DNA sequence: GGATGCCCTGCAAACGTTTTCATCACCGCA
DNA sequence: TGCGGTGATGAAAACGTTTGCAGGGCATCC
């Protein structure tokens, strides 16, 4: 019933009649001790409720066994999944993860990175707006802090992502295969996301390959009232797009909701697809067509890459395979019969494109508890 | 270009020609120093790129300025928002948050709590299955570790949540006001979530108050194939429910998707509502009717409560106000004309029930970057 | 001019652990 | 009997910081 704080290693040593060093060894190098002393120590520790103090250990050993993870926001389930993947990988290696979110704000990004470094994280995993020009990254580099990018792609820094260029191209190809010719790519400000920029590029490149009209790019900025009219004016052009390819699923959902308010039905009047493959997209009605990227694995792989680097095994950047999920939000355009459709075998194939397995049969299960 | 790790406070002291103590004070108690020495130290620190080592500081001061947050999963945006709220509150007070997820697993819960405590977090915020009987909580209590529950309600432990009982009752009342009489409450196993249990209770109590037939409870467990048929058999009863009240939004979305596969349209054939008020619910078409709970603020308030307790100002549990969001997934039942509707003023009113402000006009903005 | 007090700074211990080095007992072997 | 080796443990320093205590300098006041 005492509120006495837990005993330290020293008290265990005294109680067990050994030196502090021996107690330490009982936990970290048990093979060095005799059976007898080891069990005696473990028993005393148990009895007194000993809990090793990582702060002391970290200070002395110079290793906190902790990694930092810097993400834009957890409101996007993509990043939430990334955290869980990274955390699992870290835990598997005896490491902890310290998470911080930036809200897409450069100031907070830098502040958070420094904060994590003050906590002596041994390395960092992060997603930034544009790795090619990023103050935080430069600082890390200058400091010699090991780090790995997640979701970003870079020629100069280690990263884990999907091949955004190819993935977006693959989705476009599917759309074209369904008969779509007039495509609009919808995104936020490209300066805020190199992913969106690459996806747009991928769409444009593949469109040229497939010889369809150059897709329109609609970049929605902050001010929504105005953006709403821009979206509508896009759709009231003489030859409006038959499909909107949104740079991420959250945006796609928002766009679909927006369209609904002006009476445009998806996919009947207009097809819409997204990018990310978030779980709730599969629950939408119709389900959201999307490019699935394995977020949990991205986090996991980024963490592994970082851990390997810390262990002196630098490893190499990875592009994990994406999958196309052709949900009900995309169908053939209603005027598709009036335009010649490409035959499937004129389209190029990509090794990373594979049909997504049947929709998760146990979604209910995963969402049941709370 | 040197990979030299950052200098310690000692090097700064040497360079600036002062004692380590003075350097420490330059950062923590600057008012104690003369203008001259303070600026000299700060300059040297800046020049050498000094970064205070929190591990050393924590060890000496006995305070890590870090709190633990233990949540079931980030896959549910409710908890993601909770983290961001808690993190903001902590940051505002100079604290950090260390997050761990349990995946609704008791073993992991306990392990994670211990892990956080080894990291010397000064207190814990957590969401558990049932606070009335929880090994982790008992251990914390026995250890005298300060903690605050989030989302859980408890008579014996401090918590921050909404009034689940009243909130669910209020939603039921709205449904009844629309003409619904046959209600089914759908949840996961109640043992996994005291929130769901309280919501069910709230529904049953209010149903009795309003003198409508006792709502049916459908508890969906793990095995989905079987659950699917249970759901369908519920709907093929002689007098099937006209509305499904799901214990959370993710479940509601999954149920709606499930219904769609068997040709049941929402809300035309059956109304569905959820609980949580997650952002993507507002983006669904039709938008998901739900009980909105302020997750960010729950996290924020829980953190404040914990911080106050650490500061010796114990504070009291809080139930934050909920809001009803009457999305398009709920309309009057198609047979409502055949049944007498209660007049609005026969229904009781609750202070925490207030109409939700117009749907977030800038949803697109929030989801644009990635 | 000496006592008083305040402002600024330094000394040194302490936080809890890890780790290097040394010690000691004991065994086997020549 | 002596010697090298091995296995088990201890002594003590170190990690980077904070903080109680003390002291020196300087001004103020009687």
Short mmCIF file of C-alpha atoms in Angstrom, two decimals, chain A residues 1-332:
data_model
loop_
_atom_site.label_atom_id
_atom_site.label_comp_id
_atom_site.label_asym_id
_atom_site.label_seq_id
_atom_site.Cartn_x
_atom_site.Cartn_y
_atom_site.Cartn_z
CA UNK A 1 0.00 0.00 0.00
CA UNK A 2 3.05 2.23 0.13
CA UNK A 3 3.42 4.76 -2.63
CA UNK A 4 7.15 4.09 -2.53
CA UNK A 5 8.45 4.40 -6.04
CA UNK A 6 9.91 1.29 -7.50
CA UNK A 7 13.32 0.16 -6.29
CA UNK A 8 16.41 0.72 -8.34
CA UNK A 9 18.93 -1.81 -9.42
CA UNK A 10 21.02 -0.84 -6.43
CA UNK A 11 18.37 -1.91 -3.93
CA UNK A 12 18.02 -5.21 -5.72
CA UNK A 13 21.75 -5.67 -5.46
CA UNK A 14 21.72 -5.00 -1.74
CA UNK A 15 18.76 -7.28 -1.11
CA UNK A 16 20.26 -10.05 -3.17
CA UNK A 17 23.68 -9.57 -1.65
CA UNK A 18 25.48 -8.92 -4.91
CA UNK A 19 26.98 -5.94 -6.67
CA UNK A 20 24.96 -3.69 -8.96
CA UNK A 21 27.01 -4.93 -11.88
CA UNK A 22 25.80 -8.44 -11.28
CA UNK A 23 22.17 -7.38 -11.21
CA UNK A 24 22.66 -5.60 -14.48
CA UNK A 25 24.16 -8.72 -15.96
CA UNK A 26 21.28 -10.79 -14.70
CA UNK A 27 19.08 -8.93 -17.14
CA UNK A 28 21.39 -8.19 -20.03
CA UNK A 29 23.93 -10.97 -20.09
CA UNK A 30 22.31 -13.73 -18.07
CA UNK A 31 24.62 -16.35 -19.55
CA UNK A 32 27.51 -14.82 -17.65
CA UNK A 33 26.06 -15.64 -14.27
CA UNK A 34 25.81 -18.83 -12.36
CA UNK A 35 22.41 -20.41 -12.27
CA UNK A 36 22.18 -19.79 -8.54
CA UNK A 37 22.86 -16.06 -8.45
CA UNK A 38 20.82 -15.41 -11.53
CA UNK A 39 17.66 -16.94 -10.13
CA UNK A 40 18.26 -15.34 -6.76
CA UNK A 41 18.52 -11.94 -8.38
CA UNK A 42 15.51 -12.47 -10.61
CA UNK A 43 13.51 -13.56 -7.62
CA UNK A 44 14.44 -10.53 -5.55
CA UNK A 45 13.75 -8.28 -8.49
CA UNK A 46 10.37 -9.82 -8.90
CA UNK A 47 9.58 -9.63 -5.25
CA UNK A 48 10.48 -5.97 -4.98
CA UNK A 49 8.81 -5.09 -8.26
CA UNK A 50 11.96 -3.92 -9.96
CA UNK A 51 11.47 -2.09 -13.24
CA UNK A 52 14.70 -1.22 -15.07
CA UNK A 53 15.06 2.49 -15.69
CA UNK A 54 15.76 3.01 -19.35
CA UNK A 55 16.84 6.56 -18.77
CA UNK A 56 19.80 5.50 -16.72
CA UNK A 57 20.57 2.69 -19.11
CA UNK A 58 20.35 4.97 -22.12
CA UNK A 59 22.61 7.54 -20.59
CA UNK A 60 25.30 5.10 -19.75
CA UNK A 61 25.10 2.97 -22.84
CA UNK A 62 24.64 5.90 -25.19
CA UNK A 63 21.77 4.12 -26.86
CA UNK A 64 18.11 4.84 -26.29
CA UNK A 65 16.80 2.06 -28.51
CA UNK A 66 14.27 4.55 -29.77
CA UNK A 67 13.47 5.77 -33.27
CA UNK A 68 11.62 8.89 -34.31
CA UNK A 69 8.72 8.92 -36.75
CA UNK A 70 7.63 12.19 -38.28
CA UNK A 71 4.37 12.17 -40.22
CA UNK A 72 2.09 14.86 -41.61
CA UNK A 73 -1.06 13.76 -39.84
CA UNK A 74 -2.80 10.73 -38.45
CA UNK A 75 -6.12 11.93 -39.85
CA UNK A 76 -5.12 10.16 -43.00
CA UNK A 77 -5.37 6.43 -42.27
CA UNK A 78 -2.45 5.85 -44.59
CA UNK A 79 -0.12 7.36 -42.06
CA UNK A 80 -1.83 5.72 -39.14
CA UNK A 81 -1.17 2.36 -40.77
CA UNK A 82 2.39 3.40 -41.44
CA UNK A 83 2.93 4.05 -37.76
CA UNK A 84 1.56 0.70 -36.78
CA UNK A 85 3.80 -1.03 -39.29
CA UNK A 86 6.86 0.84 -38.15
CA UNK A 87 6.06 0.29 -34.53
CA UNK A 88 5.72 -3.44 -35.06
CA UNK A 89 9.06 -3.64 -36.82
CA UNK A 90 10.72 -1.60 -34.11
CA UNK A 91 9.22 -3.64 -31.32
CA UNK A 92 10.42 -6.78 -33.01
CA UNK A 93 13.95 -5.47 -32.77
CA UNK A 94 13.67 -4.22 -29.21
CA UNK A 95 13.21 -0.64 -30.26
CA UNK A 96 10.55 1.92 -29.45
CA UNK A 97 9.03 4.51 -31.75
CA UNK A 98 8.39 8.09 -30.83
CA UNK A 99 5.77 9.66 -33.06
CA UNK A 100 5.25 13.29 -33.96
CA UNK A 101 2.94 14.88 -36.49
CA UNK A 102 3.58 18.05 -38.43
CA UNK A 103 0.20 19.01 -39.87
CA UNK A 104 1.99 19.69 -43.16
CA UNK A 105 3.64 22.65 -41.48
CA UNK A 106 7.34 23.28 -42.15
CA UNK A 107 7.87 25.04 -38.89
CA UNK A 108 6.39 22.26 -36.86
CA UNK A 109 8.28 19.73 -38.93
CA UNK A 110 11.61 21.21 -38.04
CA UNK A 111 10.67 21.80 -34.44
CA UNK A 112 9.40 18.25 -34.08
CA UNK A 113 12.54 16.81 -35.61
CA UNK A 114 14.70 18.71 -33.17
CA UNK A 115 12.47 17.66 -30.35
CA UNK A 116 12.88 14.03 -31.29
CA UNK A 117 16.62 14.45 -31.54
CA UNK A 118 16.75 15.98 -28.08
CA UNK A 119 15.11 12.79 -26.92
CA UNK A 120 18.14 11.09 -28.43
CA UNK A 121 16.30 9.01 -30.97
CA UNK A 122 18.89 7.04 -32.87
CA UNK A 123 17.37 7.68 -36.26
CA UNK A 124 14.37 9.12 -37.98
CA UNK A 125 11.67 7.95 -40.37
CA UNK A 126 9.81 10.76 -42.04
CA UNK A 127 7.47 11.89 -44.75
CA UNK A 128 8.11 15.37 -46.05
CA UNK A 129 6.53 17.61 -48.65
CA UNK A 130 9.44 17.48 -51.07
CA UNK A 131 12.68 15.73 -50.18
CA UNK A 132 14.57 17.57 -52.90
CA UNK A 133 14.39 20.82 -50.99
CA UNK A 134 13.76 20.39 -47.34
CA UNK A 135 15.43 22.21 -44.50
CA UNK A 136 14.79 19.45 -42.01
CA UNK A 137 16.45 16.87 -44.20
CA UNK A 138 19.46 19.09 -44.73
CA UNK A 139 19.83 19.51 -41.02
CA UNK A 140 19.66 15.79 -40.44
CA UNK A 141 22.20 15.24 -43.15
CA UNK A 142 24.54 17.85 -41.71
CA UNK A 143 24.24 16.26 -38.30
CA UNK A 144 24.89 12.82 -39.63
CA UNK A 145 21.62 11.55 -38.21
CA UNK A 146 20.51 8.35 -39.94
CA UNK A 147 17.09 8.68 -41.53
CA UNK A 148 14.76 7.01 -44.00
CA UNK A 149 11.99 8.60 -46.00
CA UNK A 150 8.58 6.98 -46.15
CA UNK A 151 6.21 7.62 -49.08
CA UNK A 152 8.64 10.14 -50.55
CA UNK A 153 10.85 9.07 -53.41
CA UNK A 154 14.32 10.45 -53.77
CA UNK A 155 17.48 9.89 -55.74
CA UNK A 156 19.69 11.15 -52.96
CA UNK A 157 18.12 9.81 -49.80
CA UNK A 158 17.09 6.32 -48.73
CA UNK A 159 13.34 5.81 -48.95
CA UNK A 160 10.52 3.30 -48.96
CA UNK A 161 7.46 3.94 -51.07
CA UNK A 162 5.52 2.63 -54.00
CA UNK A 163 6.43 3.57 -57.54
CA UNK A 164 4.02 6.47 -57.68
CA UNK A 165 4.77 7.21 -61.31
CA UNK A 166 4.09 3.69 -62.50
CA UNK A 167 1.20 3.15 -60.12
CA UNK A 168 -0.70 6.19 -61.31
CA UNK A 169 0.09 5.21 -64.88
CA UNK A 170 -1.27 1.74 -64.29
CA UNK A 171 -4.50 3.11 -62.94
CA UNK A 172 -4.81 5.41 -65.91
CA UNK A 173 -4.31 2.47 -68.19
CA UNK A 174 -7.15 0.64 -66.51
CA UNK A 175 -9.38 3.65 -66.95
CA UNK A 176 -8.47 3.87 -70.58
CA UNK A 177 -9.09 0.19 -70.93
CA UNK A 178 -12.62 0.80 -69.72
CA UNK A 179 -13.10 3.34 -72.43
CA UNK A 180 -12.25 6.57 -70.71
CA UNK A 181 -10.49 9.20 -72.83
CA UNK A 182 -11.09 12.48 -71.11
CA UNK A 183 -9.41 12.31 -67.73
CA UNK A 184 -8.92 14.95 -65.08
CA UNK A 185 -6.35 14.58 -62.37
CA UNK A 186 -7.38 16.28 -59.14
CA UNK A 187 -4.94 17.08 -56.40
CA UNK A 188 -3.99 19.60 -53.76
CA UNK A 189 -1.12 22.02 -54.24
CA UNK A 190 1.70 19.98 -55.73
CA UNK A 191 4.24 21.85 -53.67
CA UNK A 192 2.79 20.16 -50.60
CA UNK A 193 3.21 16.65 -51.88
CA UNK A 194 5.83 15.23 -54.19
CA UNK A 195 3.71 12.09 -54.26
CA UNK A 196 0.89 13.94 -55.95
CA UNK A 197 3.35 15.47 -58.38
CA UNK A 198 4.76 12.10 -59.33
CA UNK A 199 1.34 10.61 -59.71
CA UNK A 200 0.34 13.42 -62.04
CA UNK A 201 3.49 12.88 -64.05
CA UNK A 202 2.77 9.19 -64.25
CA UNK A 203 -0.70 9.92 -65.54
CA UNK A 204 0.57 12.33 -68.15
CA UNK A 205 3.31 10.03 -69.31
CA UNK A 206 1.05 7.04 -69.66
CA UNK A 207 -1.58 9.14 -71.38
CA UNK A 208 0.98 10.07 -73.99
CA UNK A 209 2.01 6.43 -74.33
CA UNK A 210 -1.58 5.45 -74.86
CA UNK A 211 -2.22 8.36 -77.20
CA UNK A 212 -5.22 9.73 -75.42
CA UNK A 213 -5.86 13.44 -75.00
CA UNK A 214 -3.65 15.05 -72.37
CA UNK A 215 -5.42 14.84 -69.02
CA UNK A 216 -6.43 18.07 -67.38
CA UNK A 217 -4.93 18.87 -64.00
CA UNK A 218 -7.12 20.48 -61.40
CA UNK A 219 -5.24 21.64 -58.36
CA UNK A 220 -7.51 22.47 -55.48
CA UNK A 221 -6.02 24.92 -53.05
CA UNK A 222 -7.20 26.10 -49.71
CA UNK A 223 -10.21 28.23 -50.42
CA UNK A 224 -13.10 25.88 -50.90
CA UNK A 225 -15.90 28.12 -52.08
CA UNK A 226 -13.81 29.10 -55.07
CA UNK A 227 -12.58 25.54 -55.58
CA UNK A 228 -16.10 24.31 -55.72
CA UNK A 229 -16.89 26.55 -58.69
CA UNK A 230 -13.64 25.53 -60.37
CA UNK A 231 -14.65 21.91 -60.09
CA UNK A 232 -18.06 22.67 -61.49
CA UNK A 233 -16.74 24.75 -64.35
CA UNK A 234 -14.42 21.89 -65.24
CA UNK A 235 -17.41 19.64 -65.52
CA UNK A 236 -19.42 22.07 -67.63
CA UNK A 237 -16.80 22.30 -70.33
CA UNK A 238 -17.87 21.34 -73.84
CA UNK A 239 -16.17 17.97 -73.50
CA UNK A 240 -16.00 17.35 -69.77
CA UNK A 241 -13.88 14.59 -68.32
CA UNK A 242 -15.52 11.21 -67.89
CA UNK A 243 -13.39 10.35 -64.92
CA UNK A 244 -11.71 12.19 -62.07
CA UNK A 245 -8.49 10.64 -60.86
CA UNK A 246 -7.88 12.04 -57.39
CA UNK A 247 -4.41 12.08 -55.94
CA UNK A 248 -5.56 10.43 -52.74
CA UNK A 249 -8.55 8.63 -51.29
CA UNK A 250 -9.57 11.27 -48.80
CA UNK A 251 -9.70 13.82 -51.56
CA UNK A 252 -11.64 11.38 -53.74
CA UNK A 253 -14.21 10.88 -51.02
CA UNK A 254 -14.52 14.62 -50.53
CA UNK A 255 -14.92 15.14 -54.26
CA UNK A 256 -17.59 12.47 -54.49
CA UNK A 257 -19.48 14.07 -51.62
CA UNK A 258 -19.12 17.41 -53.31
CA UNK A 259 -20.45 16.03 -56.57
CA UNK A 260 -23.41 14.53 -54.78
CA UNK A 261 -24.45 17.93 -53.50
CA UNK A 262 -24.83 19.17 -57.08
CA UNK A 263 -26.61 16.06 -58.23
CA UNK A 264 -23.76 14.34 -60.04
CA UNK A 265 -23.89 10.63 -59.35
CA UNK A 266 -20.84 8.40 -59.21
CA UNK A 267 -20.16 6.36 -61.27
CA UNK A 268 -23.27 6.84 -63.37
CA UNK A 269 -22.59 10.44 -64.37
CA UNK A 270 -18.92 10.52 -63.67
CA UNK A 271 -16.31 8.01 -62.59
CA UNK A 272 -13.99 8.81 -59.70
CA UNK A 273 -10.97 7.02 -58.41
CA UNK A 274 -8.42 7.69 -55.75
CA UNK A 275 -4.99 6.64 -54.62
CA UNK A 276 -3.95 4.97 -51.35
CA UNK A 277 -6.38 2.14 -50.90
CA UNK A 278 -7.47 3.12 -47.44
CA UNK A 279 -9.72 0.66 -45.66
CA UNK A 280 -12.78 2.82 -45.58
CA UNK A 281 -12.68 3.24 -49.36
CA UNK A 282 -13.67 -0.39 -49.63
CA UNK A 283 -16.65 0.35 -47.40
CA UNK A 284 -18.00 3.18 -49.48
CA UNK A 285 -21.01 2.56 -51.68
CA UNK A 286 -20.03 2.26 -54.42
CA UNK A 287 -16.61 1.17 -53.19
CA UNK A 288 -13.85 3.54 -54.11
CA UNK A 289 -11.58 2.50 -56.96
CA UNK A 290 -8.04 3.19 -55.88
CA UNK A 291 -4.39 2.36 -56.15
CA UNK A 292 -3.65 0.32 -53.10
CA UNK A 293 -0.35 0.98 -51.44
CA UNK A 294 0.74 -1.23 -48.55
CA UNK A 295 1.04 1.41 -45.85
CA UNK A 296 1.71 -0.90 -42.99
CA UNK A 297 4.49 -2.53 -44.95
CA UNK A 298 5.89 0.80 -45.98
CA UNK A 299 6.23 1.71 -42.33
CA UNK A 300 7.60 -1.70 -41.55
CA UNK A 301 10.15 -1.64 -44.35
CA UNK A 302 11.21 1.92 -43.57
CA UNK A 303 11.86 0.89 -40.02
CA UNK A 304 13.81 -2.18 -41.07
CA UNK A 305 15.88 -0.10 -43.43
CA UNK A 306 16.67 2.33 -40.66
CA UNK A 307 17.50 -0.41 -38.20
CA UNK A 308 19.81 -2.02 -40.71
CA UNK A 309 21.54 1.28 -41.30
CA UNK A 310 22.02 1.68 -37.56
CA UNK A 311 23.49 -1.78 -37.47
CA UNK A 312 25.95 -0.78 -40.15
CA UNK A 313 24.18 -2.62 -42.97
CA UNK A 314 23.07 0.35 -45.09
CA UNK A 315 20.55 -1.44 -47.31
CA UNK A 316 18.87 0.10 -50.30
CA UNK A 317 15.74 2.10 -51.04
CA UNK A 318 12.68 0.08 -51.88
CA UNK A 319 9.60 0.50 -53.99
CA UNK A 320 6.97 -1.89 -52.72
CA UNK A 321 4.38 -3.28 -55.11
CA UNK A 322 1.10 -1.47 -55.51
CA UNK A 323 -2.21 -3.05 -56.46
CA UNK A 324 -5.11 -1.72 -58.43
CA UNK A 325 -8.44 -1.92 -56.73
CA UNK A 326 -11.22 -1.45 -59.23
CA UNK A 327 -14.06 -0.46 -56.99
CA UNK A 328 -17.54 0.42 -58.12
CA UNK A 329 -16.82 4.13 -58.32
CA UNK A 330 -15.36 3.52 -61.74
CA UNK A 331 -17.23 1.99 -64.65
CA UNK A 332 -17.05 2.43 -68.39
#
